[in-house]
XYZ file of C-alpha atoms in Angstrom:
401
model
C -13.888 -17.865 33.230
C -11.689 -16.854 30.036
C -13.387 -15.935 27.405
C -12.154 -17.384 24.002
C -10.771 -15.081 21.696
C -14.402 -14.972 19.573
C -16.117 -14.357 22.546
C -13.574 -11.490 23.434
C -13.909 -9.730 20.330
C -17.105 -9.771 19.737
C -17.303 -8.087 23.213
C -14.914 -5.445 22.005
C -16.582 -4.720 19.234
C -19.781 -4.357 20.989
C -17.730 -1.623 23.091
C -15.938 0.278 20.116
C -19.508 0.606 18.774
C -20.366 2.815 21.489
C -17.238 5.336 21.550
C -16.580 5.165 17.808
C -15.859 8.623 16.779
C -18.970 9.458 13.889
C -17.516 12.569 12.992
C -14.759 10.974 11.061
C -17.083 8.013 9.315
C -18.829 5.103 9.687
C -17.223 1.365 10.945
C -14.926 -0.439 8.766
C -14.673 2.493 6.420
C -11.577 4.684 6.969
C -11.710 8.285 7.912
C -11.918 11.191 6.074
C -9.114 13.492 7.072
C -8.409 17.229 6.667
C -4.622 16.476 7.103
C -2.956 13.606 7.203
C 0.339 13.973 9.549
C 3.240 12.412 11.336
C 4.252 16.222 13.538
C 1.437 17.500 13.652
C 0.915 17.811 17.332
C -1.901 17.399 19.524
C -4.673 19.704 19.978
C -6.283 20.211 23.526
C -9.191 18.299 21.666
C -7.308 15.164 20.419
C -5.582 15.136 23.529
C -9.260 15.401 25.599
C -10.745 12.612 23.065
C -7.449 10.241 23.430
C -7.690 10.293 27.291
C -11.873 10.314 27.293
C -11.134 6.874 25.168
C -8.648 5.262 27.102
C -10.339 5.959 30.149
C -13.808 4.149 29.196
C -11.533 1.091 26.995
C -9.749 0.532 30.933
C -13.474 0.863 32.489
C -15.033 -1.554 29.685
C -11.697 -4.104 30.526
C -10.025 -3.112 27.388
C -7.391 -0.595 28.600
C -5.056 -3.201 29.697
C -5.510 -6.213 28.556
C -2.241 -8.057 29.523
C -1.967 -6.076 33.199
C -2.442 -8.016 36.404
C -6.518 -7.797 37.559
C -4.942 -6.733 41.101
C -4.186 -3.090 39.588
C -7.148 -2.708 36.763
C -5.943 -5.031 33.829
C -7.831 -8.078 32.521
C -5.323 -10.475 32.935
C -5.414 -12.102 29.450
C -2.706 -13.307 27.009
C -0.856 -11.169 24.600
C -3.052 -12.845 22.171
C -5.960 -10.945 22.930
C -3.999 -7.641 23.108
C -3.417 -8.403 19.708
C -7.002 -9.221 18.420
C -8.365 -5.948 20.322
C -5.643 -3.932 18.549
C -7.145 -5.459 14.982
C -10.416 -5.073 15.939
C -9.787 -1.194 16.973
C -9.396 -0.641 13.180
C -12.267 -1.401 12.301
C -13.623 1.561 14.045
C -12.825 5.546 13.573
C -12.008 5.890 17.109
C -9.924 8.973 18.446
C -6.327 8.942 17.667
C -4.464 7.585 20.636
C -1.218 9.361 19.503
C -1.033 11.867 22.194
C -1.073 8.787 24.623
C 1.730 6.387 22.663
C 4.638 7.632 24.820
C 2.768 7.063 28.106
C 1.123 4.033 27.158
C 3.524 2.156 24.479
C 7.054 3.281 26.609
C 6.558 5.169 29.899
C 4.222 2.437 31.701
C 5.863 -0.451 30.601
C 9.029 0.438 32.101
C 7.758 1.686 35.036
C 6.380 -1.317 35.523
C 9.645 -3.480 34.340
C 11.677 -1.404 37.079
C 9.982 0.703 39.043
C 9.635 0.215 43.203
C 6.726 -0.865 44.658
C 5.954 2.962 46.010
C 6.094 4.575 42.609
C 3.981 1.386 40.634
C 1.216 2.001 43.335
C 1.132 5.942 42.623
C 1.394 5.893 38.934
C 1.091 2.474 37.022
C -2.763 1.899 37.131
C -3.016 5.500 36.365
C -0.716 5.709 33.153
C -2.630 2.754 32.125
C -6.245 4.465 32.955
C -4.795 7.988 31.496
C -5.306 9.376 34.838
C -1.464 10.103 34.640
C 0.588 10.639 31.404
C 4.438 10.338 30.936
C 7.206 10.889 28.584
C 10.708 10.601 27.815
C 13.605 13.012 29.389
C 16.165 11.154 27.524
C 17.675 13.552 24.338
C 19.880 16.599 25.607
C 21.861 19.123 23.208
C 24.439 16.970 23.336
C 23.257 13.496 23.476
C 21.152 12.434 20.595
C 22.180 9.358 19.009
C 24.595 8.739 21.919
C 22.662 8.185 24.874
C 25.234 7.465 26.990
C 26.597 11.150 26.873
C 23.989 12.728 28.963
C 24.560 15.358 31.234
C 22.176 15.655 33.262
C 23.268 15.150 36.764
C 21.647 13.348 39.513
C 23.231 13.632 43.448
C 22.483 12.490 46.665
C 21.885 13.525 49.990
C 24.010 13.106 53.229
C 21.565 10.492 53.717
C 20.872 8.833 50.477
C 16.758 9.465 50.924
C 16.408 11.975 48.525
C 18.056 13.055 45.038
C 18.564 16.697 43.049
C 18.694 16.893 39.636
C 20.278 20.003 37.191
C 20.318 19.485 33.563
C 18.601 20.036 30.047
C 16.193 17.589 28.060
C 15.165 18.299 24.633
C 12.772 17.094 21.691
C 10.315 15.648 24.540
C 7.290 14.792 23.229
C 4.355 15.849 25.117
C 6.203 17.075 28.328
C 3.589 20.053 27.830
C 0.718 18.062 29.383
C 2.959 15.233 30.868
C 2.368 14.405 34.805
C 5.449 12.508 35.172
C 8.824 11.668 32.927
C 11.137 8.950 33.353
C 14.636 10.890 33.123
C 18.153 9.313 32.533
C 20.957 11.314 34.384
C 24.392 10.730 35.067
C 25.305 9.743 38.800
C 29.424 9.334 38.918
C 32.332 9.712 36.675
C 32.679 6.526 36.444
C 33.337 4.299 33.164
C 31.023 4.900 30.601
C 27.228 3.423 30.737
C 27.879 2.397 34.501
C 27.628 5.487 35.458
C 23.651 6.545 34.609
C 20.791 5.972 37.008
C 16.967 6.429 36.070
C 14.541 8.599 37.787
C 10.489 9.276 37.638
C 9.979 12.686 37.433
C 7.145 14.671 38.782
C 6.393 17.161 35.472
C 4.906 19.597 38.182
C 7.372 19.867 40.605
C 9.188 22.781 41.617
C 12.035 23.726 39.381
C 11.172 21.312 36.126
C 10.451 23.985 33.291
C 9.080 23.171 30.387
C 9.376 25.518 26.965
C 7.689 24.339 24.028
C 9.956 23.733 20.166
C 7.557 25.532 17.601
C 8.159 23.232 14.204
C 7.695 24.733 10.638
C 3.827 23.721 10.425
C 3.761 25.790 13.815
C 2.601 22.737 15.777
C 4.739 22.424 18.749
C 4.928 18.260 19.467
C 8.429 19.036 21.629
C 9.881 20.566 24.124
C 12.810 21.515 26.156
C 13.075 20.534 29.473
C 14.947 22.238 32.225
C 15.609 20.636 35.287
C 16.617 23.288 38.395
C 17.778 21.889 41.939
C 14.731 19.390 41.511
C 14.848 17.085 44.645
C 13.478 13.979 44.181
C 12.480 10.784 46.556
C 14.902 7.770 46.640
C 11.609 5.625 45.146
C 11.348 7.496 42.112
C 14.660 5.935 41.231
C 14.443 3.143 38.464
C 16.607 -0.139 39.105
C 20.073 0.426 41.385
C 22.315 3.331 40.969
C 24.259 3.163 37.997
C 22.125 1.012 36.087
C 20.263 3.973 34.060
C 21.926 2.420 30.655
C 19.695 -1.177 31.343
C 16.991 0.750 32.049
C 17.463 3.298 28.883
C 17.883 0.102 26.591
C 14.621 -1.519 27.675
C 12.558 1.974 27.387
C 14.480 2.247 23.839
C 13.165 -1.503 23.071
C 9.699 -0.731 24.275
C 9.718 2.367 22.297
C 10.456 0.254 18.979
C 7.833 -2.115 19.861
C 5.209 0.754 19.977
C 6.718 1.898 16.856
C 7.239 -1.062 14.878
C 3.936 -1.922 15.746
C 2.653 0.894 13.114
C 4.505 -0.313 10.023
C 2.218 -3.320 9.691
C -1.230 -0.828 10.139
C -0.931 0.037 14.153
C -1.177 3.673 12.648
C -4.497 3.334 10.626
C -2.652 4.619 7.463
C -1.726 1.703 6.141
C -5.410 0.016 5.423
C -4.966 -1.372 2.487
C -8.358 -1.641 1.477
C -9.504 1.375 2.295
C -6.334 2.853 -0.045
C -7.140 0.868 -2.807
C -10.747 2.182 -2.599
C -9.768 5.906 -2.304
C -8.016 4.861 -5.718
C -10.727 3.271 -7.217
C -13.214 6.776 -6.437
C -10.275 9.027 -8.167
C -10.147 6.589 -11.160
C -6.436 5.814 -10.910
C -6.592 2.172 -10.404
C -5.675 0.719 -13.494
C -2.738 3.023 -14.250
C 0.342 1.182 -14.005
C 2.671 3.273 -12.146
C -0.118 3.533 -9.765
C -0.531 -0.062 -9.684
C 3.461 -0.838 -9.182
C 3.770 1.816 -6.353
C 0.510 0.318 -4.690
C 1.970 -3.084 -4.799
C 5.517 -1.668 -2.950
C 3.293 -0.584 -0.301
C 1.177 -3.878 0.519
C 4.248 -6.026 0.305
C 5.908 -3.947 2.755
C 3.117 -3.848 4.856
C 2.474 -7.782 4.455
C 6.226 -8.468 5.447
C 5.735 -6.132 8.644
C 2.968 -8.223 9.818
C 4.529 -11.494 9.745
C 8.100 -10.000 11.290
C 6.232 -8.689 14.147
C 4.489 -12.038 15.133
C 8.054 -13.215 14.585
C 8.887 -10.144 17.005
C 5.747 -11.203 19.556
C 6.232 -14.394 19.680
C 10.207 -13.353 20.881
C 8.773 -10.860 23.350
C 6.497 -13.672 24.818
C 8.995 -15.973 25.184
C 11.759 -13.560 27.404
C 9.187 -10.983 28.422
C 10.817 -7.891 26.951
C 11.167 -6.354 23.630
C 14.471 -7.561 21.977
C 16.629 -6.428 19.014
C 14.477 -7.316 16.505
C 11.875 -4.321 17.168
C 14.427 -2.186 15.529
C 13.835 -4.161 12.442
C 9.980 -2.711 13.084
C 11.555 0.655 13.273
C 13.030 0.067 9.961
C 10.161 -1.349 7.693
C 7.976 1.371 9.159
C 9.856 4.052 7.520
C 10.376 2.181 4.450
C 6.319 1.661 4.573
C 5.836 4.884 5.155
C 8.545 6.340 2.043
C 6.214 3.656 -0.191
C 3.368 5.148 1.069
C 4.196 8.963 0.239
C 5.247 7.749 -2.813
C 2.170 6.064 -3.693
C -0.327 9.292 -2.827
C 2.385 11.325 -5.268
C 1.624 8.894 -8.167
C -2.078 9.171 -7.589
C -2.675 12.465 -6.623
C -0.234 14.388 -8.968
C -0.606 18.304 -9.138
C -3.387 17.934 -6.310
C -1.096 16.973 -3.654
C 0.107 20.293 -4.110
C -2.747 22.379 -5.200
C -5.677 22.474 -2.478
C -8.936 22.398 -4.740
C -10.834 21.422 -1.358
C -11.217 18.000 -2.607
C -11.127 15.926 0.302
C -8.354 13.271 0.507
C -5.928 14.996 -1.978
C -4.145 18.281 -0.650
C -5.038 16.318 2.864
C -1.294 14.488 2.164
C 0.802 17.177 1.367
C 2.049 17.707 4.613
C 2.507 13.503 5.089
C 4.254 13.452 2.204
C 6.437 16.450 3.686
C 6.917 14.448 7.068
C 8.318 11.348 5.774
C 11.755 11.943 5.951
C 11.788 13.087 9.475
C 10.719 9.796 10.620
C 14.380 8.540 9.756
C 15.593 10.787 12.699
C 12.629 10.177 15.312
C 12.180 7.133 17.688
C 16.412 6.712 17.193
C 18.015 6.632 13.318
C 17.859 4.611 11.225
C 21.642 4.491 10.944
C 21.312 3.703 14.217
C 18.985 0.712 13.810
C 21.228 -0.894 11.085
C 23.983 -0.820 13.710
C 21.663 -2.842 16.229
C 20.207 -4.946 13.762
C 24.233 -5.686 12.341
C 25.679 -6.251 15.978
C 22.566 -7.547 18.311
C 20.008 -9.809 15.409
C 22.978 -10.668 12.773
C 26.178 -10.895 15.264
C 28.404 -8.885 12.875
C 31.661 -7.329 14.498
C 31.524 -3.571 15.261
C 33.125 -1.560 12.743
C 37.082 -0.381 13.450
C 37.106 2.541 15.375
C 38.787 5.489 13.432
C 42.066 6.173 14.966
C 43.527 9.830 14.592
C-alpha cells in the first residue's frame, strides 16, 4: 500500500538518522564548514561519501523515489520526491554534489531517450551510483552556442556502429565519470538538424580525459578528447539528427537540478541556521545587516513558490520547461544576496583567517559568486529564453553587416 506522505517521512527520517554525517554536526543544526564553495571540486573522500550515500538512500527506497519499482525506484509521486528532498535538510548528510550531473541531468535523459539496451545497462545504475555520467556538450568553440559543435559522429558501411573525433571541454567530473552523454554533429545539413546524441563509455579506447586546474588548484573540469572512438548503434539517443531535442531537454533538466538550489536545494540558503550564525557573532540588530539579510530570505521565499509553479508545470507535460531558466536566474541572484550578506557581517574577517570558524570559511564563496553567471548556461542566455520561450517576445534584429 502507499504510504501517506507523514508516514513516508517519518520513514525517511528514521533512515537519514542512520547515515547522517556527525562529523559536520548534529540534526537540524547546519554544518560547520572549513570552506564554503561553489568550484571547489571533489575530493576522492566527498566523492566516496556521495556514492556510499546514494547507494544505501536507493537500498532504504529513497534513491529514486519517482522511478518505476521494475528497475529499483519506489514508484511514488513527485510529491514525495519533494518532501524527502526537505526532509534531507534537516540532516548533515554528505554533499551529493559530485553526483548532481549524473543524477539531476545524465539519468533523466537517458531515461527520456535512451533505447531499451542502453536503459537496461546504465539507468538503475546511475540512479544506484553504481555508474556516474556527465556532460560532453561545451567544445572550444561552442559555448553559449550549442549548436556549433564539432565534434563529429559517422557511420559504418552498415549503420551498426558509430566513430567519433572531436574535443569536449569544461566537463565536470569526466575524471571519475563511467559514461557521458555527447552531442556531435552527423551531416552538413541545416543547422540544429544536423546533431545526433550518443552515450559514451568514459573508459573506452581512445576517450582521453585531461583535467583544467582552476585558481584554488581544484580541478572540477576537464577536457575531453575523443580519438576514432567506435561506438554501438544503441548508445545513440533519439533518431539521427535529432541531437538538438535531445540537447534542449538535458539543458532543461540541468536547470531543474539547478534551480532547484536557489530556494535551499544547496543547504546554503537555511535561513535559520544564517540568522543564528548572526545572532552568535552579535550582528543581528545592525541595520545594514538586517536589510541585506532580508534581500536574501525574500529571494529565497520567491524561489520556493516559482519552483512549485515550475513542478507543478513539469508534472503536468512530464519534462522540464522554460521556466527552469527562471530557477537558473534567482539562484544567482540568491546567491550575489547571499555573498553580500556574509560581507556585511563578517567585515575584515572574511578576509583575515583568525581560525574562527564560519568567518574566513566564505572568502572563497564570496570569490565564486560571479562565476556562477557563466556555469549551467549564462545568464544572458537565460534572459533570452525566458524573453522568447515564458514571455513570447520577438527575437531581437539580427545585426546586418
Amino acid at each position: 500500500m502507499t504510504p501517506t506522505i507523514d508516514e513516508f517521512v517519518d520513514g525517511a527520517r528514521r533512515f537519514l538518522g542512520t547515515v547522517a554525517d556527525g562529523r559536520n554536526g548534529s540534526a537540524g543544526a547546519g554544518p560547520v564548514k572549513s570552506r564554503y564553495a561553489l568550484f571547489s571540486g571533489s575530493t576522492d573522500e566527498e566523492l566516496s561519501a556521495a556514492v556510499e550515500y546514494q547507494r544505501a538512500a536507493f537500498d532504504a527506497g529513497f534513491g529514486w523515489i519517482t522511478g518505476a519499482a521494475d528497475r529499483g525506484g519506489a514508484g511514488l509521486p513527485a510529491a514525495y520526491e519533494r518532501a524527502f528532498s526537505a526532509a534531507e535538510r534537516e540532516f548533515p548528510i554528505p554533499s551529493k554534489g559530485p553526483l548532481s550531473v549524473s543524477l539531476g541531468m545524465v539519468a533523466p535523459t537517458l531515461a527520456q531517450f535512451g533505447s531499451p539496451e542502453a536503459e537496461r545497462k546504465w539507468l538503475t545504475g546511475l540512479r544506484r551510483a553504481d555508474v556516474i555520467g556527465c556532460q560532453l556538450f561545451s567544445e572550444p568553440a561552442a559555448g553559449s552556442d550549442l549548436a556549433a559543435v564539432r565534434t563529429k559522429a559517422v557511420p559504418d558501411a552498415a549503420g551498426g556502429e558509430w566513430t567519433l573525433n572531436g574535443q569536449k571541454v569544461w566537463t565536470s567530473g569526466a575524471h571519475y565519470s563511467d559514461i557521458g552523454i555527447a552531442l556531435t554533429r552527423t551531416s552538413d545539413g541545416p543547422r540544429h538538424k544536423n546533431l545526433t546524441a550518443f552515450v559514451v563509455d568514459m573508459r573506452a579506447p581512445g576517450v582521453e580525459v585531461r583535467p583544467l586546474r582552476q585558481i584554488t588548484g581544484a580541478a572540477d573540469f576537464n577536457e575531453v578528447f575523443l580519438t576514432d572512438v567506435t561506438l554501438p548503434d544503441w548508445c545513440r539517443l533519439g533518431e539521427v539528427g535529432e541531437g538538438w531535442s535531445v540537447a534542449i531537454a538535458m539543458l532543461m533538466h540541468e536547470r531543474n537540478a539547478i534551480g532547484g538550489s536557489s530556494s535551499g536545494g544547496s543547504g546554503l540558503f537555511r535561513m535559520d541556521d544564517l540568522a543564528a550564525w548572526i545572532a552568535d557573532l552579535g550582528r543581528h540588530e545592525n541595520p545594514a545587516v538586517i536589510e541585506a539579510f532580508a534581500k536574501v530570505y525574500s529571494g529565497v521565499t520567491s524561489a520556493k513558490a516559482m519552483r512549485r509553479r515550475a513542478d507543478a508545470n513539469l508534472k503536468a507535460n512530464g519534462v522540464p520547461g522554460p521556466e527552469m531558466s527562471l530557477g537558473k536566474l534567482a539562484l544567482t541572484a540568491n546567491l550575489q544576496a547571499l555573498g553580500e550578506l556574509v560581507t556585511v557581517v563578517l567585515g575584515p574577517r572574511l578576509v583575515a583567517d583568525t581560525g574562527a570558524p564560519r568567518t574566513y570559511a566564505w572568502s572563497e564563496f564570496v570569490l565564486s559568486v560571479p562565476g556562477m553567471r557563466i556555469g549551467g548556461g549564462t545568464d544572458e542566455i537565460h534572459r533570452n529564453t525566458v524573453a522568447e520561450r515564458v514571455l513570447r517576445l520577438p527575437k531581437d534584429t539580427p545585426v546586418r553587416h
